Short mmCIF file of C-alpha atoms in Angstrom, two decimals:
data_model
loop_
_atom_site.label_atom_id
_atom_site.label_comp_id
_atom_site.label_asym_id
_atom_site.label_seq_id
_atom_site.Cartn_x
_atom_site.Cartn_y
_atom_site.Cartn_z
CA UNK R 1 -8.87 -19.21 32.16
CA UNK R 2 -5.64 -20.76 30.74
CA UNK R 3 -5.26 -17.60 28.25
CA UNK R 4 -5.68 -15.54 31.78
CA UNK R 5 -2.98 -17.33 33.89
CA UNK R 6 -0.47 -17.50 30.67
CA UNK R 7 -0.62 -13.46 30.81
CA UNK R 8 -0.38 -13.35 34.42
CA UNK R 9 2.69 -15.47 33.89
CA UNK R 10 4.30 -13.58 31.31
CA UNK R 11 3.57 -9.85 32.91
CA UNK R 12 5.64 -11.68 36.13
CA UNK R 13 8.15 -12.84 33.95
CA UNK R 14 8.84 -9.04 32.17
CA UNK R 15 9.08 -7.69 35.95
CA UNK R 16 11.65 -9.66 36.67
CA UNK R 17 13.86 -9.50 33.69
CA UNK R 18 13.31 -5.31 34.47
CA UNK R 19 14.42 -6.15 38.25
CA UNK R 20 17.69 -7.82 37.25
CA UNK R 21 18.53 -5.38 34.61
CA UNK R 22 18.75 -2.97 37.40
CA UNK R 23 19.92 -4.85 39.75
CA UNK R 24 23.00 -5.06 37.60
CA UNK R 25 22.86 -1.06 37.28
CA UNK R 26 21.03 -1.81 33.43
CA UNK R 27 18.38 0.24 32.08
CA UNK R 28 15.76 -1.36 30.19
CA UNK R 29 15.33 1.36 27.50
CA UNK R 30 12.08 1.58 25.51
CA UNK R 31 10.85 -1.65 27.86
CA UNK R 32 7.89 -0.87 30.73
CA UNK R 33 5.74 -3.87 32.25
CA UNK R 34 2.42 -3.63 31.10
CA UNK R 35 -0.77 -3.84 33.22
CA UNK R 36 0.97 -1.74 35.94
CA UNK R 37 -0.42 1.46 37.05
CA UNK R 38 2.05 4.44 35.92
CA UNK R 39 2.17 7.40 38.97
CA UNK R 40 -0.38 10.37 38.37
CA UNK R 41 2.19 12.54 36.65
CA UNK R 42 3.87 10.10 34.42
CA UNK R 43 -0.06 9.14 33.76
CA UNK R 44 -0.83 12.96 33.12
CA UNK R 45 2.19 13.29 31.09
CA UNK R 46 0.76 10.08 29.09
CA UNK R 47 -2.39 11.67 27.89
CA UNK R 48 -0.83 14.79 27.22
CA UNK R 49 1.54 12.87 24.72
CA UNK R 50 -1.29 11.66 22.96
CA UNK R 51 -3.75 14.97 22.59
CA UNK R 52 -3.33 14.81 18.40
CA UNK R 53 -3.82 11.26 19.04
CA UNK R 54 -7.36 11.94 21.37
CA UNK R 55 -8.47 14.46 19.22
CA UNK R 56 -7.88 12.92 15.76
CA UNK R 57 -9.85 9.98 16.46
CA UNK R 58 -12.85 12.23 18.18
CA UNK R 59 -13.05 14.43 14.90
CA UNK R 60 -13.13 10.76 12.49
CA UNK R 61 -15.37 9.12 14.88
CA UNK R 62 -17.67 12.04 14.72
CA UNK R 63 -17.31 12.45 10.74
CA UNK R 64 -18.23 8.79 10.40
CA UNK R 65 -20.67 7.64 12.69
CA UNK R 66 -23.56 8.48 10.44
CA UNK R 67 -21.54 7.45 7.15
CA UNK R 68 -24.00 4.29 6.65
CA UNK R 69 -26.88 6.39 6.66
CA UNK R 70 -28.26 8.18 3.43
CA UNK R 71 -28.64 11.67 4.90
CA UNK R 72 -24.92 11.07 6.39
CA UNK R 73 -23.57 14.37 8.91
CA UNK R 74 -27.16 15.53 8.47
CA UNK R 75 -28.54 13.51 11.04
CA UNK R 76 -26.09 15.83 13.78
CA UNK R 77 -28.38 18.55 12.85
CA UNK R 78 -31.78 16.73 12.36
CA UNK R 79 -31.53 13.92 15.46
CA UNK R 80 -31.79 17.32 17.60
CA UNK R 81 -34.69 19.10 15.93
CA UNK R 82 -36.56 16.03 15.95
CA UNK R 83 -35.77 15.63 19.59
CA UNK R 84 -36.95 19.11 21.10
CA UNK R 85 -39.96 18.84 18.22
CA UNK R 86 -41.31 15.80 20.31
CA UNK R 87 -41.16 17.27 23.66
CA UNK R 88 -42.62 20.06 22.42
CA UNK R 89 -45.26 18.58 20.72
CA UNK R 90 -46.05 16.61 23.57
CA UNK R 91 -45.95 18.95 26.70
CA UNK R 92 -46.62 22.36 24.44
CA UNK R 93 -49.47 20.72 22.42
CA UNK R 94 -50.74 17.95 23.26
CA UNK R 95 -50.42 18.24 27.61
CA UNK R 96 -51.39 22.07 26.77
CA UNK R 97 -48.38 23.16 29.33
CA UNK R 98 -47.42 26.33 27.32
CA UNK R 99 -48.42 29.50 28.72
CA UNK R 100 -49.12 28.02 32.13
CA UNK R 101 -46.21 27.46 33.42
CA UNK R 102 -43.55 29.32 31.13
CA UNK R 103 -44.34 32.08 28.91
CA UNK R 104 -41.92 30.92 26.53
CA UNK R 105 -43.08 27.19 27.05
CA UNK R 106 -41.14 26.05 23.31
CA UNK R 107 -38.42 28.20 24.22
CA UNK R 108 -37.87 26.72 28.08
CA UNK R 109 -38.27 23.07 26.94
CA UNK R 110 -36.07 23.50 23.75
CA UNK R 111 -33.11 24.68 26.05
CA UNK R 112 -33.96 22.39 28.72
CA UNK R 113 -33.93 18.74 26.48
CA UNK R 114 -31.17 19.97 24.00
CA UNK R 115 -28.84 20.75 26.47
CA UNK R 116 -29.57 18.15 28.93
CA UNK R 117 -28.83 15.41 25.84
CA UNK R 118 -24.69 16.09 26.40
CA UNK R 119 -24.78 15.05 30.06
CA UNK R 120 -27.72 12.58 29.87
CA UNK R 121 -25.31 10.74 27.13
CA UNK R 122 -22.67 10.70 29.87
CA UNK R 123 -24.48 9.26 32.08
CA UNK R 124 -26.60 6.41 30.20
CA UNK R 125 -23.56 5.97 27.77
CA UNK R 126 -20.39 6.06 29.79
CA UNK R 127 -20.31 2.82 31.59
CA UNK R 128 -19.76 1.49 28.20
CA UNK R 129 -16.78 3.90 27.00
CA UNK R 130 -14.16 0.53 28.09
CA UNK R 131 -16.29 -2.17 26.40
CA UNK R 132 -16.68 -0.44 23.58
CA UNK R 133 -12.78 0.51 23.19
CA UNK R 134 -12.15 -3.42 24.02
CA UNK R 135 -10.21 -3.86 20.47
CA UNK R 136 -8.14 -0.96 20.65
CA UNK R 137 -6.92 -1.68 24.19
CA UNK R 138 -6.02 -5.11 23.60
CA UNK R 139 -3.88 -3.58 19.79
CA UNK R 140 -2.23 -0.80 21.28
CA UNK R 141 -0.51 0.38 24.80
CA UNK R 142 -1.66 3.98 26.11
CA UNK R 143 -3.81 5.58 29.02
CA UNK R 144 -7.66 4.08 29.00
CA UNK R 145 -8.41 7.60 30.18
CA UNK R 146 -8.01 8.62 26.91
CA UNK R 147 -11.26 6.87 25.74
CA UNK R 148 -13.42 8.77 27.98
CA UNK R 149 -11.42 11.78 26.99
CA UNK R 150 -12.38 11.29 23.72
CA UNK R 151 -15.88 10.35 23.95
CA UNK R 152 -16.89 13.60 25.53
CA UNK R 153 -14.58 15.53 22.97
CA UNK R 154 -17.00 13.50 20.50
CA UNK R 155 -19.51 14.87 22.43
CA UNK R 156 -18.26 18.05 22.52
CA UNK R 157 -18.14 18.14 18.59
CA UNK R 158 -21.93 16.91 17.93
CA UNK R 159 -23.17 19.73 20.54
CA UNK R 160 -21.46 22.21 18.48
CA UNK R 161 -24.60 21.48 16.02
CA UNK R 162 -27.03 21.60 18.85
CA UNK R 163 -26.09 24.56 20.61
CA UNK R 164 -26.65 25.64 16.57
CA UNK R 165 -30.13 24.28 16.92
CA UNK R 166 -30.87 25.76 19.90
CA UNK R 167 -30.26 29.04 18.49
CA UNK R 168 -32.05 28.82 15.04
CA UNK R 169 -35.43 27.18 17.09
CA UNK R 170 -35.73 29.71 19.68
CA UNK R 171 -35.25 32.50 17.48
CA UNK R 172 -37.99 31.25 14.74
CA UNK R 173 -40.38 29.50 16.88
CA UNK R 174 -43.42 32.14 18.57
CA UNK R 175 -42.60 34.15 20.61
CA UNK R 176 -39.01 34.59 19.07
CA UNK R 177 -36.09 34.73 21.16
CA UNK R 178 -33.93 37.52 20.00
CA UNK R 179 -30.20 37.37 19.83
CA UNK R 180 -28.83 39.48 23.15
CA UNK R 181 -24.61 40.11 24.26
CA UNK R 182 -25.78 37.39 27.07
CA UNK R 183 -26.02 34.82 24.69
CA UNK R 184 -22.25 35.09 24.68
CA UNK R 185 -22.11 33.50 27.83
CA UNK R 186 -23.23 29.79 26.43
CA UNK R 187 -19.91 29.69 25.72
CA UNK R 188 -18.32 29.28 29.51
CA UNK R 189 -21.34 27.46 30.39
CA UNK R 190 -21.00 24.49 28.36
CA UNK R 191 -16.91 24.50 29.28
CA UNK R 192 -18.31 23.71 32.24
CA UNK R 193 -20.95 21.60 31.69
CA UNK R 194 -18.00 19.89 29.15
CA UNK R 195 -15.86 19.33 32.64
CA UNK R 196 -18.77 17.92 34.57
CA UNK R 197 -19.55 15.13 31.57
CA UNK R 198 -16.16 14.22 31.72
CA UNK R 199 -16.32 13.50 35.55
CA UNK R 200 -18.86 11.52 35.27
CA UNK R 201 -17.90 9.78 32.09
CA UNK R 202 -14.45 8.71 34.03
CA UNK R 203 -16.47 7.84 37.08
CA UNK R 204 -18.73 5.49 35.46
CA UNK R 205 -16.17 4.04 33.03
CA UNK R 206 -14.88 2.49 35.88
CA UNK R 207 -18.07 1.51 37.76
CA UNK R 208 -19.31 0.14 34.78
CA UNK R 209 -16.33 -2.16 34.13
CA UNK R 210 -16.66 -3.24 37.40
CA UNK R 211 -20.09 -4.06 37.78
CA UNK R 212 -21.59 -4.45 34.04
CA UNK R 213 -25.28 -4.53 35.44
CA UNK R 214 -24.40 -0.81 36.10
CA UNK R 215 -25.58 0.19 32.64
CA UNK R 216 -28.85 -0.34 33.05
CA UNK R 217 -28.97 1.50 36.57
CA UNK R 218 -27.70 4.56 34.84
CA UNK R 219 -30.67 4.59 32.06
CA UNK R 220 -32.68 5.01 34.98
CA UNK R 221 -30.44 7.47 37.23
CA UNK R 222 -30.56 9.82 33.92
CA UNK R 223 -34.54 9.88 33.58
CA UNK R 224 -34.40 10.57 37.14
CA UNK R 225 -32.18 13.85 36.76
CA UNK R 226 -34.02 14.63 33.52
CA UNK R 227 -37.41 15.28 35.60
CA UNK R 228 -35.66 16.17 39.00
CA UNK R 229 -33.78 19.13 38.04
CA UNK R 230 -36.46 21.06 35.73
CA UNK R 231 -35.59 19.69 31.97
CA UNK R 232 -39.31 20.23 31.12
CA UNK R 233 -41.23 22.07 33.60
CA UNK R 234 -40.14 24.56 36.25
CA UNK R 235 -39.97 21.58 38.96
CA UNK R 236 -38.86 24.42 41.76
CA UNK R 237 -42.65 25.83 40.98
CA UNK R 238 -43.90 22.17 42.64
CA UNK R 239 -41.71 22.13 45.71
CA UNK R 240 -42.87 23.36 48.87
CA UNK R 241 -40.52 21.80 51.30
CA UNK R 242 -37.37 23.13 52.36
CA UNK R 243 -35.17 20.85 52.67
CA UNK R 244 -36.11 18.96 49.00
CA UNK R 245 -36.10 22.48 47.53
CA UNK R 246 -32.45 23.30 49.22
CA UNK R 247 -31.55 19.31 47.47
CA UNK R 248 -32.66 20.63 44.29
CA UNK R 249 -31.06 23.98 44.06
CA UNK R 250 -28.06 22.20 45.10
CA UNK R 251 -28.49 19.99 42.04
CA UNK R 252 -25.47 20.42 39.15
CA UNK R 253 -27.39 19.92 36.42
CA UNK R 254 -30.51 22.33 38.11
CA UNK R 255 -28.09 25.15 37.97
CA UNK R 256 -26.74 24.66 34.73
CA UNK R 257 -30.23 24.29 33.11
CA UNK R 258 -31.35 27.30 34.45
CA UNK R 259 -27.96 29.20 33.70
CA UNK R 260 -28.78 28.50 29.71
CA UNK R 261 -32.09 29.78 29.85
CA UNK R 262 -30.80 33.00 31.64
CA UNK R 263 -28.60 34.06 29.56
CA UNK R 264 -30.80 32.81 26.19
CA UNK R 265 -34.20 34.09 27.61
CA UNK R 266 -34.51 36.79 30.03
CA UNK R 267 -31.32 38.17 28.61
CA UNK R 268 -29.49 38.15 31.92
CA UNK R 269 -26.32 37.07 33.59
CA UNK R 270 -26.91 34.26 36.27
CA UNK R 271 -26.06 34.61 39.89
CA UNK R 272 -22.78 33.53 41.23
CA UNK R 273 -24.22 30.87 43.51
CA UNK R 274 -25.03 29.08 40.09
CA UNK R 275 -21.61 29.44 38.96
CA UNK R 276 -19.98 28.23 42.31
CA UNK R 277 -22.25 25.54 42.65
CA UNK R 278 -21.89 24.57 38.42
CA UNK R 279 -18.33 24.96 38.85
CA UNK R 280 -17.64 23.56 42.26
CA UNK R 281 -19.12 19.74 41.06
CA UNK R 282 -17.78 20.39 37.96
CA UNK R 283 -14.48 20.44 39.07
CA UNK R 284 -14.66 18.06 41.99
CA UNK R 285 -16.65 15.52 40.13
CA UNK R 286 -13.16 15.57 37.42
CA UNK R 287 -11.24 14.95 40.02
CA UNK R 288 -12.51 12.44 41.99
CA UNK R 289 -14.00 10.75 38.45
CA UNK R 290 -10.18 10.87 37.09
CA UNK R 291 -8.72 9.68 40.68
CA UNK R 292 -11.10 6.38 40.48
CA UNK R 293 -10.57 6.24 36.82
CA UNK R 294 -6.37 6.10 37.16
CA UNK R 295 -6.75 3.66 40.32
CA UNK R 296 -8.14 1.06 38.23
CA UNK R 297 -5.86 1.66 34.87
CA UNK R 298 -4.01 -1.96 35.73
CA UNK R 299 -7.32 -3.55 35.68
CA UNK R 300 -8.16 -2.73 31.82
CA UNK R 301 -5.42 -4.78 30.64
CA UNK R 302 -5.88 -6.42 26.49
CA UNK R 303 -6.63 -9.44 28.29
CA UNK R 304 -10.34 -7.90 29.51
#
């Protein structure tokens, strides 16, 4: 409490000083009161400042979160396999789902839990991006949204090896997916998939700094949108009302799910009511996730 009021004291203390220097027509060069929220473009113009900065530690982060284990950057490619091997061993083999459902059951559930992983991470995951940057906010002075920034470039990184997975599984697993000029559109997909994790990463930075019990909500939100938008099964199949179906098709993560498995399966180009409705929430959920974000930088002071 006393370590609380002394910084309180000392950030009122800087904003005068800075008031009398200009009162007197000074400028106090180099000097900015800390804990006070910068406007949107001086915050924008922040971040972009520090891109090498962003990006640097996403690549070291990635190249050495796995450095204590024996098999090292191998576990980027392996954590993956073993991942889609499980749900495939469990609802192709063992629940006997494959063929009566999907004709390509290894294929559809592959695509569905590998690609699902990214956003499920920013869900479950993201209401801990400030707590876990808690030493390097209270060393150094720049934009918290550049931890969320990062952790989804992070992200970004690691599903570089996935998408890799993806690939390699579907094409040597029965019935063999065969590479097809659709596949090519993965690529746009996941940029936007990439802008809808970061949303929601900003979003529930925030909510989770605020309320700390959030973090266990969000485990549960994420298994929720895992079986409610058709991760492993084809849930639309199972819905014969219209207004749930219409909730469903609606869904972000829905569309995007089905948009990989259209262009890696049937070889096709999706609709553009998936894109609109991908890209719409994409793009909203950014901006409202880095409006709530900024309107709380003053609160993520060292002193948290």
């Amino acid at each position: 409490m006393e370590e609380v009021t002394r910084m309180a004291g000392d950030s009122k203390v800087a904003q005068q000083v800075m008031d009398r220097l200009e009162a007197r027509g000074l400028q106090a060069e180099g000097l900015f009161p800390v804990g006070v929220r910068p406007g949107l473009g001086e915050y924008l113009g922040q971040l972009w400042q520090r891109r090498h900065f962003i990006w640097t530690d996403a690549r070291h982060r990635v190249a050495t979160q796995n450095s204590r284990n024996h098999l090292g950057s191998v576990w980027l490619v392996l954590r993956p396999l073993l991942d889609a091997a499980l749900y495939f061993v469990v609802f192709g083999l063992i629940l006997d789902m494959s063929g009566r459902t999907v004709e390509n059951f290894a294929a559809y559930v592959i695509i569905g839990i590998l690609m699902f992983r990214s956003t499920m991470r920013s869900i479950s995951q993201g209401t801990s991006t400030l707590q876990t940057g808690r030493s390097m906010i209270r060393a150094f002075s720049f934009p918290r949204a550049s931890l969320p920034i990062a952790s989804e470039l992070r992200d970004m990184l690691q599903m570089q090896y996935t998408i890799g997975v993806v690939l390699v599984m579907i094409m040597v697993i029965p019935p063999h997916e065969l590479p097809q000029t659709s596949w090519l559109l993965i690529i746009p997909i996941y940029v936007l998939q990439f802008v809808l994790n970061l949303g929601i990463n900003l979003f529930v930075s925030r909510l989770g700094f605020l309320i700390p019990d959030v973090s266990q909500l969000m485990t549960v939100v994420g298994r929720f949108l895992m079986y409610g938008s058709g991760v492993i099964f084809p849930i639309e199949r199972f819905l014969d009302h219209p207004t749930v179906n219409a909730v469903v098709q609606f869904n972000p993560i829905y569309q995007m799910i089905k948009m990989y498995r259209q262009v890696l399966m049937d070889g096709g180009v999706p609709p553009l009511e998936s894109w609109l409705i991908l890209g719409g929430w994409a793009v909203g959920l950014l901006i409202i996730g880095f409006l709530f974000f900024w309107r709380g930088e003053e609160s993520y002071g060292g002193g948290q």
